[in-house]
Short mmCIF file of C-alpha atoms in Angstrom, two decimals:
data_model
loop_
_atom_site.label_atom_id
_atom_site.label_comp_id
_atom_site.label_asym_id
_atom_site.label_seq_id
_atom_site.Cartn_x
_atom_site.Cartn_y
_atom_site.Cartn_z
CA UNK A 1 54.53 -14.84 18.03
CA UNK A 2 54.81 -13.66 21.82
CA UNK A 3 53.79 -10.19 20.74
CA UNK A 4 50.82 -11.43 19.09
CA UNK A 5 49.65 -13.45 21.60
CA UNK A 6 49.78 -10.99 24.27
CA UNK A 7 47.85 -8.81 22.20
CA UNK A 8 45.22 -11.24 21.66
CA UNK A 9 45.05 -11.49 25.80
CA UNK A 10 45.14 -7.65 25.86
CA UNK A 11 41.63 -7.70 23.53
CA UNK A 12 40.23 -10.44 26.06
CA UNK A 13 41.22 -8.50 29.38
CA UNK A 14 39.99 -5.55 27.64
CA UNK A 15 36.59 -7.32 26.88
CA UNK A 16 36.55 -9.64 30.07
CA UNK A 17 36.53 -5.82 31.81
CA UNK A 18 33.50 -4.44 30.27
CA UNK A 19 32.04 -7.55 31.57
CA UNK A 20 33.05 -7.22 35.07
CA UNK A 21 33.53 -3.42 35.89
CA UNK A 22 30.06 -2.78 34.99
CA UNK A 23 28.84 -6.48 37.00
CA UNK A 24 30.43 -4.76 39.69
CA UNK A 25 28.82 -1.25 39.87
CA UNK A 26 25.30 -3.22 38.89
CA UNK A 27 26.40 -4.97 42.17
CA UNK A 28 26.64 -2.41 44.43
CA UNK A 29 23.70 -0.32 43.02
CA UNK A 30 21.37 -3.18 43.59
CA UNK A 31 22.72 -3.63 47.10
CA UNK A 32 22.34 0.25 47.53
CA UNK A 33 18.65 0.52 46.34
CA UNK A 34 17.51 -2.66 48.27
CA UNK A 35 18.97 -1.61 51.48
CA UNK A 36 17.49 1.70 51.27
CA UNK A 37 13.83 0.46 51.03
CA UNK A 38 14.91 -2.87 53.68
CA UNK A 39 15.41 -0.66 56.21
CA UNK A 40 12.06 -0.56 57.27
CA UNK A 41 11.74 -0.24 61.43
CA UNK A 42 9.23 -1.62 63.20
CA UNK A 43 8.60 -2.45 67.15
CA UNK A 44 8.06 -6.54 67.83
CA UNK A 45 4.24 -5.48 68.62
CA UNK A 46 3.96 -4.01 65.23
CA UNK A 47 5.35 -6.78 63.64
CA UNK A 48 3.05 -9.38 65.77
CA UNK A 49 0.19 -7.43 65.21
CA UNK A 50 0.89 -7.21 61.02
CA UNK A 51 1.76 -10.66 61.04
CA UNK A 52 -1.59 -11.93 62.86
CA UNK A 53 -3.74 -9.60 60.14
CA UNK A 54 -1.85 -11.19 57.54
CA UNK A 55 -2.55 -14.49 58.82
CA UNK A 56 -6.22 -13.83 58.91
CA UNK A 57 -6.01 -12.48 55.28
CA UNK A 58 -4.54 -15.63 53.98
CA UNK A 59 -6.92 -18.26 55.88
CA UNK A 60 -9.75 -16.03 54.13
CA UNK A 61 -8.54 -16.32 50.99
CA UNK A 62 -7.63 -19.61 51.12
CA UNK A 63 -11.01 -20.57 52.03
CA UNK A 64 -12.31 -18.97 49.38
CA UNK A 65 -10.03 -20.67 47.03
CA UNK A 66 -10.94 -23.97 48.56
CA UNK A 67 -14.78 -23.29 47.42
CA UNK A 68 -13.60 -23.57 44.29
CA UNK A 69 -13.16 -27.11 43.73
CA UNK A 70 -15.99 -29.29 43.88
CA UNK A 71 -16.57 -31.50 47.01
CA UNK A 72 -18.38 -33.99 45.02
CA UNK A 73 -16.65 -36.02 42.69
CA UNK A 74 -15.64 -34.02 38.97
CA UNK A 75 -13.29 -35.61 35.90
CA UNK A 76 -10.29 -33.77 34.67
CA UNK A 77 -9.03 -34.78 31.45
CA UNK A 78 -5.35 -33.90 29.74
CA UNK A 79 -6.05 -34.35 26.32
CA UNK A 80 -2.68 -33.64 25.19
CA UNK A 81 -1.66 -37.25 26.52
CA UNK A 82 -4.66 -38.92 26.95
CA UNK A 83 -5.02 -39.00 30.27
CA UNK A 84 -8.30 -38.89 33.02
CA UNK A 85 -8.53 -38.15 36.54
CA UNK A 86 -11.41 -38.91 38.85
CA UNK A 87 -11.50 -36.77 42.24
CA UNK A 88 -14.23 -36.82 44.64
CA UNK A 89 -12.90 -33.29 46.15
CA UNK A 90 -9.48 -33.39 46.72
CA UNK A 91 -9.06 -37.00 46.45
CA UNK A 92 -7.81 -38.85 43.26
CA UNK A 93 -10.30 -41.93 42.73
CA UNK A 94 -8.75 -43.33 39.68
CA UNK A 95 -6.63 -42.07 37.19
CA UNK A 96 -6.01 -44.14 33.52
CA UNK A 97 -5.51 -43.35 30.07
CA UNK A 98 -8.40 -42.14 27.31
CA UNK A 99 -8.37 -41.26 23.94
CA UNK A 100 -9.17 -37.34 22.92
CA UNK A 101 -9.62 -35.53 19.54
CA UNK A 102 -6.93 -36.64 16.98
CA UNK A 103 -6.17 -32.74 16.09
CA UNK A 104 -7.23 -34.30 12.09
CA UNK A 105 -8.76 -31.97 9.26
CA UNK A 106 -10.82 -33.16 7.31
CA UNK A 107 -11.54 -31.41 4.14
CA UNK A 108 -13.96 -31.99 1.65
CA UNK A 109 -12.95 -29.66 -0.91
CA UNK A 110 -12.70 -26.08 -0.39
CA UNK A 111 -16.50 -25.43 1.05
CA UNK A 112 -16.52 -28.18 3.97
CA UNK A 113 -14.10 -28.88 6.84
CA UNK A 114 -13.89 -30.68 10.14
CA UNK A 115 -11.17 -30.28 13.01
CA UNK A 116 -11.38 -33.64 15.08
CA UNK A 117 -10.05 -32.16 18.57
CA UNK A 118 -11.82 -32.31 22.34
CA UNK A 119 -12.73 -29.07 23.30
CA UNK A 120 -11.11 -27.46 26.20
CA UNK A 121 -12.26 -25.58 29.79
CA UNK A 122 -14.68 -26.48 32.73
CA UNK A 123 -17.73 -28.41 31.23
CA UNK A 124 -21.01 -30.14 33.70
CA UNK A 125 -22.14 -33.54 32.36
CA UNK A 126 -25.44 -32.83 30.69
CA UNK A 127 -27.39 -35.77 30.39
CA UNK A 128 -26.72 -39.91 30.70
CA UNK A 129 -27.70 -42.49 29.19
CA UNK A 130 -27.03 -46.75 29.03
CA UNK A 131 -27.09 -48.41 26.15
CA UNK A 132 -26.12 -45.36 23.68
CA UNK A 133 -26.56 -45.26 19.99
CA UNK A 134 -24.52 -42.99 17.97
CA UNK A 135 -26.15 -41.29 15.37
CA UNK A 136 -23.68 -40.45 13.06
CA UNK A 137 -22.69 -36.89 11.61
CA UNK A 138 -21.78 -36.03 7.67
CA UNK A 139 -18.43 -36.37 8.78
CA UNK A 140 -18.59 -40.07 9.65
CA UNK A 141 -19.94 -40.65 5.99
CA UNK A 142 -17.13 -38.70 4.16
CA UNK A 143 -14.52 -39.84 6.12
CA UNK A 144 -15.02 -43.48 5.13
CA UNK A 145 -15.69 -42.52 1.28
CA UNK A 146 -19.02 -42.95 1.59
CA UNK A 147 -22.18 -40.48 0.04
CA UNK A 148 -24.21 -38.93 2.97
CA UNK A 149 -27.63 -39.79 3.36
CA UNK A 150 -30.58 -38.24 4.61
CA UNK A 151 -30.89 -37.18 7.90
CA UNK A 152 -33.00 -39.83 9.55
CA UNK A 153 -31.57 -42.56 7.06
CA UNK A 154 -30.80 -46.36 8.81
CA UNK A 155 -27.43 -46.31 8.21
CA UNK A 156 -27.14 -43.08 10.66
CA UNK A 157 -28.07 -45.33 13.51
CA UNK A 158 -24.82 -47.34 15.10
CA UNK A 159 -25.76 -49.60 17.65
CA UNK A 160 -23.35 -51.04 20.65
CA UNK A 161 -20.39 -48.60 19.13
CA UNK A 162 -20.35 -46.59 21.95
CA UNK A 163 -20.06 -48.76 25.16
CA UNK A 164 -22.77 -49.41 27.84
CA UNK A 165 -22.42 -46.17 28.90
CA UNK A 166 -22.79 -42.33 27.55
CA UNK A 167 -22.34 -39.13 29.44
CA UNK A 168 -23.08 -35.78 27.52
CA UNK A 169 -21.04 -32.83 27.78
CA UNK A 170 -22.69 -30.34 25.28
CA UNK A 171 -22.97 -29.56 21.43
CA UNK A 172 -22.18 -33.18 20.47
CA UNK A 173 -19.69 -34.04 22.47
CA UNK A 174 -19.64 -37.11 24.87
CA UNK A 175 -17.71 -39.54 27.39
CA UNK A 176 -18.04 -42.71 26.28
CA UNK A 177 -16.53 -46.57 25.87
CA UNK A 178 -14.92 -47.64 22.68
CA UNK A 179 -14.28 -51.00 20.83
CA UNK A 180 -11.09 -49.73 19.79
CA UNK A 181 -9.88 -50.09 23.73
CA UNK A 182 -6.02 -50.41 22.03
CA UNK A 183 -6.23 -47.23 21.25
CA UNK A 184 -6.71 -46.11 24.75
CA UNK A 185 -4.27 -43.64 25.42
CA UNK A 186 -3.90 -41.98 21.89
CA UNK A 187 -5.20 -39.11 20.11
CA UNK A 188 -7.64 -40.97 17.87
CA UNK A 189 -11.21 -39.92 18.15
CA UNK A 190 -13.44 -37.34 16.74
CA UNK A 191 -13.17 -34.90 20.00
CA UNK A 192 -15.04 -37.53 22.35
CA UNK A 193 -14.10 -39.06 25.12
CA UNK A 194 -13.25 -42.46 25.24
CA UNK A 195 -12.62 -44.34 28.46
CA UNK A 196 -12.27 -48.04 28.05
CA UNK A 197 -15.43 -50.58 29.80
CA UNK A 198 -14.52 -50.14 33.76
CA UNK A 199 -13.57 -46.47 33.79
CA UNK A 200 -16.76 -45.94 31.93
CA UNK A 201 -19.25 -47.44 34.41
CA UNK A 202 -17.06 -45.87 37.19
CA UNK A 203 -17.33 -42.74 36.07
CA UNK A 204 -20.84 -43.24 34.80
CA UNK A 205 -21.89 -44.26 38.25
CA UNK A 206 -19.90 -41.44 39.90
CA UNK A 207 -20.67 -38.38 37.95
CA UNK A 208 -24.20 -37.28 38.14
CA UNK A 209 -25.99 -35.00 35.70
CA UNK A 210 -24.37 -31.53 36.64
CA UNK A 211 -20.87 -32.96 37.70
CA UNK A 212 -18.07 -30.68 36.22
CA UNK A 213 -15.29 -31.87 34.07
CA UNK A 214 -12.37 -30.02 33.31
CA UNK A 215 -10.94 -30.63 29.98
CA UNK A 216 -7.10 -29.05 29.06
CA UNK B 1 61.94 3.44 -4.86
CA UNK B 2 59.77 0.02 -4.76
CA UNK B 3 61.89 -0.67 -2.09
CA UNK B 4 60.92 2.45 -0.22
CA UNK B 5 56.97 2.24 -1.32
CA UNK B 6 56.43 -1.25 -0.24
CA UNK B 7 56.09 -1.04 3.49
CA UNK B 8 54.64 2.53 3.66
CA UNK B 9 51.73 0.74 1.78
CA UNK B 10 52.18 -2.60 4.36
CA UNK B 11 52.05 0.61 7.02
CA UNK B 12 48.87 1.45 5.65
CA UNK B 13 46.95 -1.35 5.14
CA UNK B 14 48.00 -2.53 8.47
CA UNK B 15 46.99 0.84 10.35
CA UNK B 16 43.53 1.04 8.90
CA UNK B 17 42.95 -3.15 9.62
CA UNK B 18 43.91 -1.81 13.06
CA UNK B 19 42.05 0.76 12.70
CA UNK B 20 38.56 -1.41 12.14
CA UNK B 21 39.63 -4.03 14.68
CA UNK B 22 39.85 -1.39 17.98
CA UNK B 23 36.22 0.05 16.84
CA UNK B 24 35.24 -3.11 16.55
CA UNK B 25 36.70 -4.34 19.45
CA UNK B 26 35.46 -0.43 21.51
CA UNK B 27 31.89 -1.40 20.00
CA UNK B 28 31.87 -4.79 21.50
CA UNK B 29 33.27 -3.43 24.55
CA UNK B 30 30.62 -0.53 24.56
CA UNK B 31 27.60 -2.84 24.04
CA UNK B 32 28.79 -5.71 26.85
CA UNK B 33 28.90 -2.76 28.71
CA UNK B 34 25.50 -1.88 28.33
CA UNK B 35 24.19 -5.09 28.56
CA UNK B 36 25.56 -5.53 31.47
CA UNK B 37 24.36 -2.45 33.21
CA UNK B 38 21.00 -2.46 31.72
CA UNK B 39 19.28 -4.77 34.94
CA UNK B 40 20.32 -1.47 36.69
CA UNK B 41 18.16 0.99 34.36
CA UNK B 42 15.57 -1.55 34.68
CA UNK B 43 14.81 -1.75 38.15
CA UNK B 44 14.62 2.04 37.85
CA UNK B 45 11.87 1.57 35.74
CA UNK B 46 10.17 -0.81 37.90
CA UNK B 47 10.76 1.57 40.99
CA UNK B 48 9.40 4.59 39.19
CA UNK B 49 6.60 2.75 37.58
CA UNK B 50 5.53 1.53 41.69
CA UNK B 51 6.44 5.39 42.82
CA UNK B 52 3.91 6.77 40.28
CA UNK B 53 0.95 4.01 41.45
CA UNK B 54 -0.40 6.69 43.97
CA UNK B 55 -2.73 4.38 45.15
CA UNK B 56 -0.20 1.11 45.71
CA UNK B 57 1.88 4.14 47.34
CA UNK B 58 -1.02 5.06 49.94
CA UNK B 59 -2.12 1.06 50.15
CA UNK B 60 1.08 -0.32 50.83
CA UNK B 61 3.04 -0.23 54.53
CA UNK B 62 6.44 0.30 55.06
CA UNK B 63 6.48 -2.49 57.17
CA UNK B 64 5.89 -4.67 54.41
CA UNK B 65 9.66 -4.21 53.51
CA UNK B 66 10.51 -5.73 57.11
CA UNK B 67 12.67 -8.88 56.35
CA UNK B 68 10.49 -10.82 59.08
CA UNK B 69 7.49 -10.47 57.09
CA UNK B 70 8.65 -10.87 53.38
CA UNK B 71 7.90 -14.43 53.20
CA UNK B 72 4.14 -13.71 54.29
CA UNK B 73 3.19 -10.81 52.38
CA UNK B 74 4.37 -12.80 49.31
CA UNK B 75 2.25 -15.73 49.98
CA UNK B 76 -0.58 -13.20 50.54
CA UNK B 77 0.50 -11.62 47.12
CA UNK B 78 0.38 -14.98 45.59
CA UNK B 79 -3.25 -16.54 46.88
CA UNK B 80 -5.04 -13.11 46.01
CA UNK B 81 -3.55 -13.40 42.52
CA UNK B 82 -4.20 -16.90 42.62
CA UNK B 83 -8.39 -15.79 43.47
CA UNK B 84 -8.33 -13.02 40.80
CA UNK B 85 -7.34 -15.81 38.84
CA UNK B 86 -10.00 -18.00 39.09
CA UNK B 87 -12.03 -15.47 37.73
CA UNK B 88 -10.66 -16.38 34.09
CA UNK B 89 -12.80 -18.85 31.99
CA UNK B 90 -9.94 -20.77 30.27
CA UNK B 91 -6.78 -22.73 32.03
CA UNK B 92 -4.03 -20.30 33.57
CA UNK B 93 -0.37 -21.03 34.89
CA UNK B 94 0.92 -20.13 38.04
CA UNK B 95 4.39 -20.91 39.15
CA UNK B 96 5.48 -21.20 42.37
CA UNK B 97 9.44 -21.65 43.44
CA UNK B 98 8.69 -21.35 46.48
CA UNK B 99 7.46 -24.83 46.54
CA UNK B 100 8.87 -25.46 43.26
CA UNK B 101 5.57 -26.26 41.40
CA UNK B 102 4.34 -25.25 38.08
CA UNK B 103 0.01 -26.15 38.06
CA UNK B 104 -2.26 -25.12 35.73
CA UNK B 105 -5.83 -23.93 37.07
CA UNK B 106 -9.06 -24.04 35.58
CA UNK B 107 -11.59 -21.76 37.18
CA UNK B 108 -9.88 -22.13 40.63
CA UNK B 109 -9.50 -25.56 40.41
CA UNK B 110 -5.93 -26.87 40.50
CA UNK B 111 -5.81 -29.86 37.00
CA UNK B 112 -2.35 -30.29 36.52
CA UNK B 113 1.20 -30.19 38.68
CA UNK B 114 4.46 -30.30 37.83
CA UNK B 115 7.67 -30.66 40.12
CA UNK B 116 10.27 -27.73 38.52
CA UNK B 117 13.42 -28.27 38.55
CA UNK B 118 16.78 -25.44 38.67
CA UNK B 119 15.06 -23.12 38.76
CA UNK B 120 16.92 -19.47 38.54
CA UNK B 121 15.36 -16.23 38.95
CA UNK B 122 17.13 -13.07 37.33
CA UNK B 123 19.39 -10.51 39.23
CA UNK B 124 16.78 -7.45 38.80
CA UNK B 125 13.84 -9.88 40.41
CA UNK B 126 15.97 -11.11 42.61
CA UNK B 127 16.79 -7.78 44.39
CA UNK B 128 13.65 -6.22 43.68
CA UNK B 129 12.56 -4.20 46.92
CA UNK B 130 9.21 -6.30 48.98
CA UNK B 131 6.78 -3.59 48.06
CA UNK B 132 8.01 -3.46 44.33
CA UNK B 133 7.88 -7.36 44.32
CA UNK B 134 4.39 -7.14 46.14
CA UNK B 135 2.94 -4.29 43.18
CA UNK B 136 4.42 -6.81 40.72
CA UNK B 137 3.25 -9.83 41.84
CA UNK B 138 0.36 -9.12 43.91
CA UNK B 139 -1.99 -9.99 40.38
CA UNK B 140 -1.63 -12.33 37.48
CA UNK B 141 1.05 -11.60 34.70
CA UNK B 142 -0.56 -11.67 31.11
CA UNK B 143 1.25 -13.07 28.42
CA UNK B 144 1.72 -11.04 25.47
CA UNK B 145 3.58 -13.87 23.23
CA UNK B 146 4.06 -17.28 23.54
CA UNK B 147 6.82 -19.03 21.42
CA UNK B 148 7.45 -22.94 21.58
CA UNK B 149 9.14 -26.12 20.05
CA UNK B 150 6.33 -27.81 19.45
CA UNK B 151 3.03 -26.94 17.81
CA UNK B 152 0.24 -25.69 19.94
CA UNK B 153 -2.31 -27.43 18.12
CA UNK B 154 -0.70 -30.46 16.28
CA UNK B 155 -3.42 -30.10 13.22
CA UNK B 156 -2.99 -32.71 10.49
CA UNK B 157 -4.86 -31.62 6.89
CA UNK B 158 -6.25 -35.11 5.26
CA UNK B 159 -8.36 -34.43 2.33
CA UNK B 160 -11.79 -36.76 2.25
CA UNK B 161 -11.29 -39.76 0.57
CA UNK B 162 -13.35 -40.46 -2.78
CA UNK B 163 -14.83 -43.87 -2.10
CA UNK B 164 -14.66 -46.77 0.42
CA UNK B 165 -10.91 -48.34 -0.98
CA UNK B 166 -9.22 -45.12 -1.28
CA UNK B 167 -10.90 -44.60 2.76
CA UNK B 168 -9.61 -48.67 3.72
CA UNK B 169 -5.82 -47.30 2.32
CA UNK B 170 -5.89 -43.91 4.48
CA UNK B 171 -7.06 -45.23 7.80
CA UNK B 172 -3.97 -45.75 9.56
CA UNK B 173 -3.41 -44.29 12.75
CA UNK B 174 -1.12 -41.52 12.77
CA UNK B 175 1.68 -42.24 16.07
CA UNK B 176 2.79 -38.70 16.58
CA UNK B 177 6.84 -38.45 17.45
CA UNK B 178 7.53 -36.83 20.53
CA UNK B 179 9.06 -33.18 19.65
CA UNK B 180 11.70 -31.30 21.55
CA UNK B 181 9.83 -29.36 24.27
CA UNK B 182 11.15 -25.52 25.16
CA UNK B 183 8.68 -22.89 25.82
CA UNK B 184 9.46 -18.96 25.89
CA UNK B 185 6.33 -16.42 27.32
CA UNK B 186 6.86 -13.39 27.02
CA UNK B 187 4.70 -11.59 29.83
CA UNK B 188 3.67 -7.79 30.66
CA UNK B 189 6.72 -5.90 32.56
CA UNK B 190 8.76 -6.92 29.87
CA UNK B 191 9.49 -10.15 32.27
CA UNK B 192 10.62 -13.82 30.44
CA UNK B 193 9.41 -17.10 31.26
CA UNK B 194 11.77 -19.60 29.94
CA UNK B 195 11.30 -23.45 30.22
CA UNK B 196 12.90 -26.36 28.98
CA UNK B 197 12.46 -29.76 29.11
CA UNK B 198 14.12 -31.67 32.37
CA UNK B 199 15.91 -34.05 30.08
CA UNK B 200 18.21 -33.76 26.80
CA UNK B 201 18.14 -37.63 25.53
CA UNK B 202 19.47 -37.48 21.76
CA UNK B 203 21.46 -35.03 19.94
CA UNK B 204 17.92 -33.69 18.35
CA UNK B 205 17.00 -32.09 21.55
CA UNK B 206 20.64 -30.97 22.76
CA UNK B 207 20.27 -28.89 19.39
CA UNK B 208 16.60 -27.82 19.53
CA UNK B 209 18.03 -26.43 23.20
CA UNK B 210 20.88 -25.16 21.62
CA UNK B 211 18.88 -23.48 18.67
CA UNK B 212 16.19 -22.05 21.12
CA UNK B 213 18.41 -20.21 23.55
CA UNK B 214 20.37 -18.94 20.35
CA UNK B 215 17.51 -17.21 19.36
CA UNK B 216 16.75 -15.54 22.48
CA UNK B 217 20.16 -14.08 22.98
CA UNK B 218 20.33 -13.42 18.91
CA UNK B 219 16.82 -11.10 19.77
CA UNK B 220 18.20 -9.69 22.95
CA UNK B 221 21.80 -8.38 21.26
CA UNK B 222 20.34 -7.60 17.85
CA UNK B 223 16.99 -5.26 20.30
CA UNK B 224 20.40 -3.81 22.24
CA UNK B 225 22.10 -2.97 18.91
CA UNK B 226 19.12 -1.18 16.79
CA UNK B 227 18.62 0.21 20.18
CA UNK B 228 22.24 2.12 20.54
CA UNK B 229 22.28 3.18 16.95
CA UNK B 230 18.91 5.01 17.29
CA UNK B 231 19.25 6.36 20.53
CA UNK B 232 15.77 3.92 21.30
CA UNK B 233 15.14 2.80 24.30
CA UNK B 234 17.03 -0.33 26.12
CA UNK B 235 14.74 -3.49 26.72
CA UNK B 236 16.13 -5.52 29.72
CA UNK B 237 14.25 -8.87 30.21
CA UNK B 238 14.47 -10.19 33.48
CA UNK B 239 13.87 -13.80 32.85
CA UNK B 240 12.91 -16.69 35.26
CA UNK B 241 13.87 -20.37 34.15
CA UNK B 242 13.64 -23.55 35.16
CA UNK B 243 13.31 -27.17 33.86
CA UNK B 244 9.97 -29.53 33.90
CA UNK B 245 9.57 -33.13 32.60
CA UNK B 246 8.79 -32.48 28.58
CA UNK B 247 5.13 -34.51 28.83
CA UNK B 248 4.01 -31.91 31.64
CA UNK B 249 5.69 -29.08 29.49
CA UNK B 250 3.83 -30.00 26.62
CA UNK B 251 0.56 -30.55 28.49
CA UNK B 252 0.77 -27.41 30.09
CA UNK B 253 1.81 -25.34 27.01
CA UNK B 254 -1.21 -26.45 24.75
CA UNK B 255 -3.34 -25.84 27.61
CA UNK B 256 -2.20 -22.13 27.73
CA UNK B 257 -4.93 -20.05 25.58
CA UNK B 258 -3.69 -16.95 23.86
CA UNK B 259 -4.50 -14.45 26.33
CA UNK B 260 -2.95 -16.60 29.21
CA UNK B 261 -2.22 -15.19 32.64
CA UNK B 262 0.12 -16.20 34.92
CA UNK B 263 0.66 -16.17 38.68
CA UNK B 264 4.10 -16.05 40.20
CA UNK B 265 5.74 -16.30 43.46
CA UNK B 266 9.54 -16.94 44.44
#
């Protein structure tokens, strides 16, 4: 029994040292190899003067960096959890919840489909209106079992659906108010955005046409 | 004569069992050892690949290598990466230990921050010579493959409905469960970004972890093995980790497009 368990501490030694042997020699090599390129010698003047110019590099770049984000006020949206942000530069004006694309296919057999999802990257607010109508897509129709109709047809035409408030962001998609306001803060709509009655007029009256918002 | 036979054949059996168990045991010992010593043949590569840049030769000062200027020239490294960056039309990472942030950036414009937490940066980054850090980090990473947890896009297939009841019956809203969150990018320089949710609440999770990380070792031993028995190459991965709270994980990840770039400094 003794035998056999010193053999069995022989095989771990044996494997604990082609663990540590080597961990030593990587050791040293790395502390070899960085000392030989740390050994760089400069004078204090030569330091002062490289440490000014990079100073001056990184104020530059910084400043162009800071160009980047809008001084006026812009929207970012997470539409993994439903969340908005309202900045006027780099100050946070309000922040709440929203509702984004529910990530839903819809198929209608093999020819038609529809992925329900917000799309994502910088957008500008295209055009604003009060008092929107939504004028409903095929999908709308299918969705709720129902035949499509023409493409001016009455039953297109959904009045008050959308909130006081609409703000266009391009190829059908919009910020606007919901009367689903429950569902604030879940995946639920068809790739709009819906912000519930006060965030809507606040960011109505705070975005004008040409305002960026940043959807990821 | 059975008496005689019987433990010449015990002999036998016993020598070749032996026999098996010390290859096994010199093969083990053989590939620890070259695990082990592969960081080494890796920051060879990485000083050979900066010694062949002619042009990051003739660009870059020996001074930068002066310990009183390493912090600098890496936060210099990391805004002009953080510029070129901007220059990309969909959301990019950059990760910063040095003030232990992860943020995602959308044309310049800083959308989302995260606190990191433990975060641990591998031996061969770690001792990686200032200029070879500054030719490495001095632009954004790509990512060549992204692995995850969770779904990227959480698509659900519903097939249209045929009239208004069967529509009434199917419009429940669908309360997605919150997965396990543990991300894995694999970016250019054959370097890993690993990270995992800040908190393991339910035995789900502990084994998602557990599952994930087997994986990644599984790959790394079973690349090491085809490796040594076809005289391939050796990949070494240095790998940077760290924790972040799952909802800014998951945000972050399905932010990430497929050609995703990301911006480091430590």
């Amino acid at each position: 029994m003794k035998r056999i368990i010193f053999n069995i501490l022989k095989h771990i030694a044996f494997l604990l040292g082609a663990l540590f042997i080597p961990y030593l020699l990587q050791q040293t090599i790395f502390a070899v190899k960085k000392a030989a390129y740390e050994d760089a010698q400069a004078t204090s003047q030569e330091i002062q003067e490289k440490t000014t110019s990079i100073s001056q590099n990184i104020d530059a770049v910084t400043k162009k960096l800071d160009v980047k984000t809008p001084k006026a006020h812009y929207l970012v949206v997470n539409s993994t959890m439903n969340e908005f942000r309202l900045y006027k530069g780099k100050e946070l004006v309000r922040d709440d919840k929203c509702s984004t694309g529910s990530y839903i296919m819809l198929r209608k057999g093999e020819e038609k489909q529809w992925v329900f999802k917000t799309p994502k990257g910088e957008f500008k607010i295209k055009n604003k209106i009060t008092d929107p109508v939504w004028k409903k897509p095929d999908w709308a129709f299918i969705e709720e079992g129902l035949p499509v109709p023409s493409a001016n047809h009455d039953s297109r035409f959904e009045y008050g659906v959308l909130g006081d408030y609409a703000l266009y962001l391009g190829d059908g998609y919009m910020i606007h108010g919901t009367l689903y306001q429950r569902f604030l803060g879940m995946a639920v709509t068809h790739g709009c955005i819906r912000l519930n009655d006060e965030n809507l007029e606040l960011v109505y009256k705070s975005l004008p046409i040409g305002s960026k918002v940043y959807i990821y | 004569m059975e008496y005689q036979h019987q433990p010449k054949k015990k002999s036998l059996a016993k020598k070749i069992i032996l026999a098996i168990w010390y290859t096994l045991l010199l093969f083990v010992f053989v590939i620890l050892m070259i695990k082990q010593l592969s960081p080494v043949s890796k920051i060879n590569q990485f000083l050979d690949s900066v010694e062949s840049d002619s042009l990051y030769i003739r660009q870059n000062e020996a001074i930068n290598n002066h310990s009183d200027l390493v912090d600098l020239t890496r936060e210099e490294a990391y805004l002009k990466a953080l510029l070129e960056l901007s220059n990309s039309d969909s959301a990019q990472l950059t990760l910063n230990l040095k003030d232990s942030t992860i943020c995602l950036y959308l044309k310049g414009v800083k959308v989302h921050e995260a606190r990191i937490k433990e975060p641990e940066v591998d031996i061969i980054l770690r001792h990686l010579p200032n200029s070879h850090y500054l030719w490495l980090f001095s632009r954004p990473i790509p990512v060549r493959e992204q692995f995850a947890t969770f779904e990227k896009e959480p698509i659900i297939v519903k097939d249209a409905p045929k009239d208004t009841i069967e529509a009434a019956a199917n419009n429940e809203i669908i309360v997605r469960e919150n997965e396990p969150a543990f991300v894995h990018l694999k970016m250019a320089h054959d370097i890993d970004l690993i990270i995992e949710q800040d908190s393991l609440l339910d035995n789900r999770t502990k084994w998602a972890r557990y599952e994930f990380n087997y994986n990644i070792i599984k790959e790394d031993y079973l690349k090491t093995i085809r490796a040594f028995f076809s005289s391939g190459k050796m990949e070494t991965h240095p790998v940077i980790r760290l924790k972040v709270p799952t909802d800014d994980l998951v945000s972050l990840y399905r932010a990430l497009p497929h050609d995703a770039e990301i911006v480091i400094r430590y």
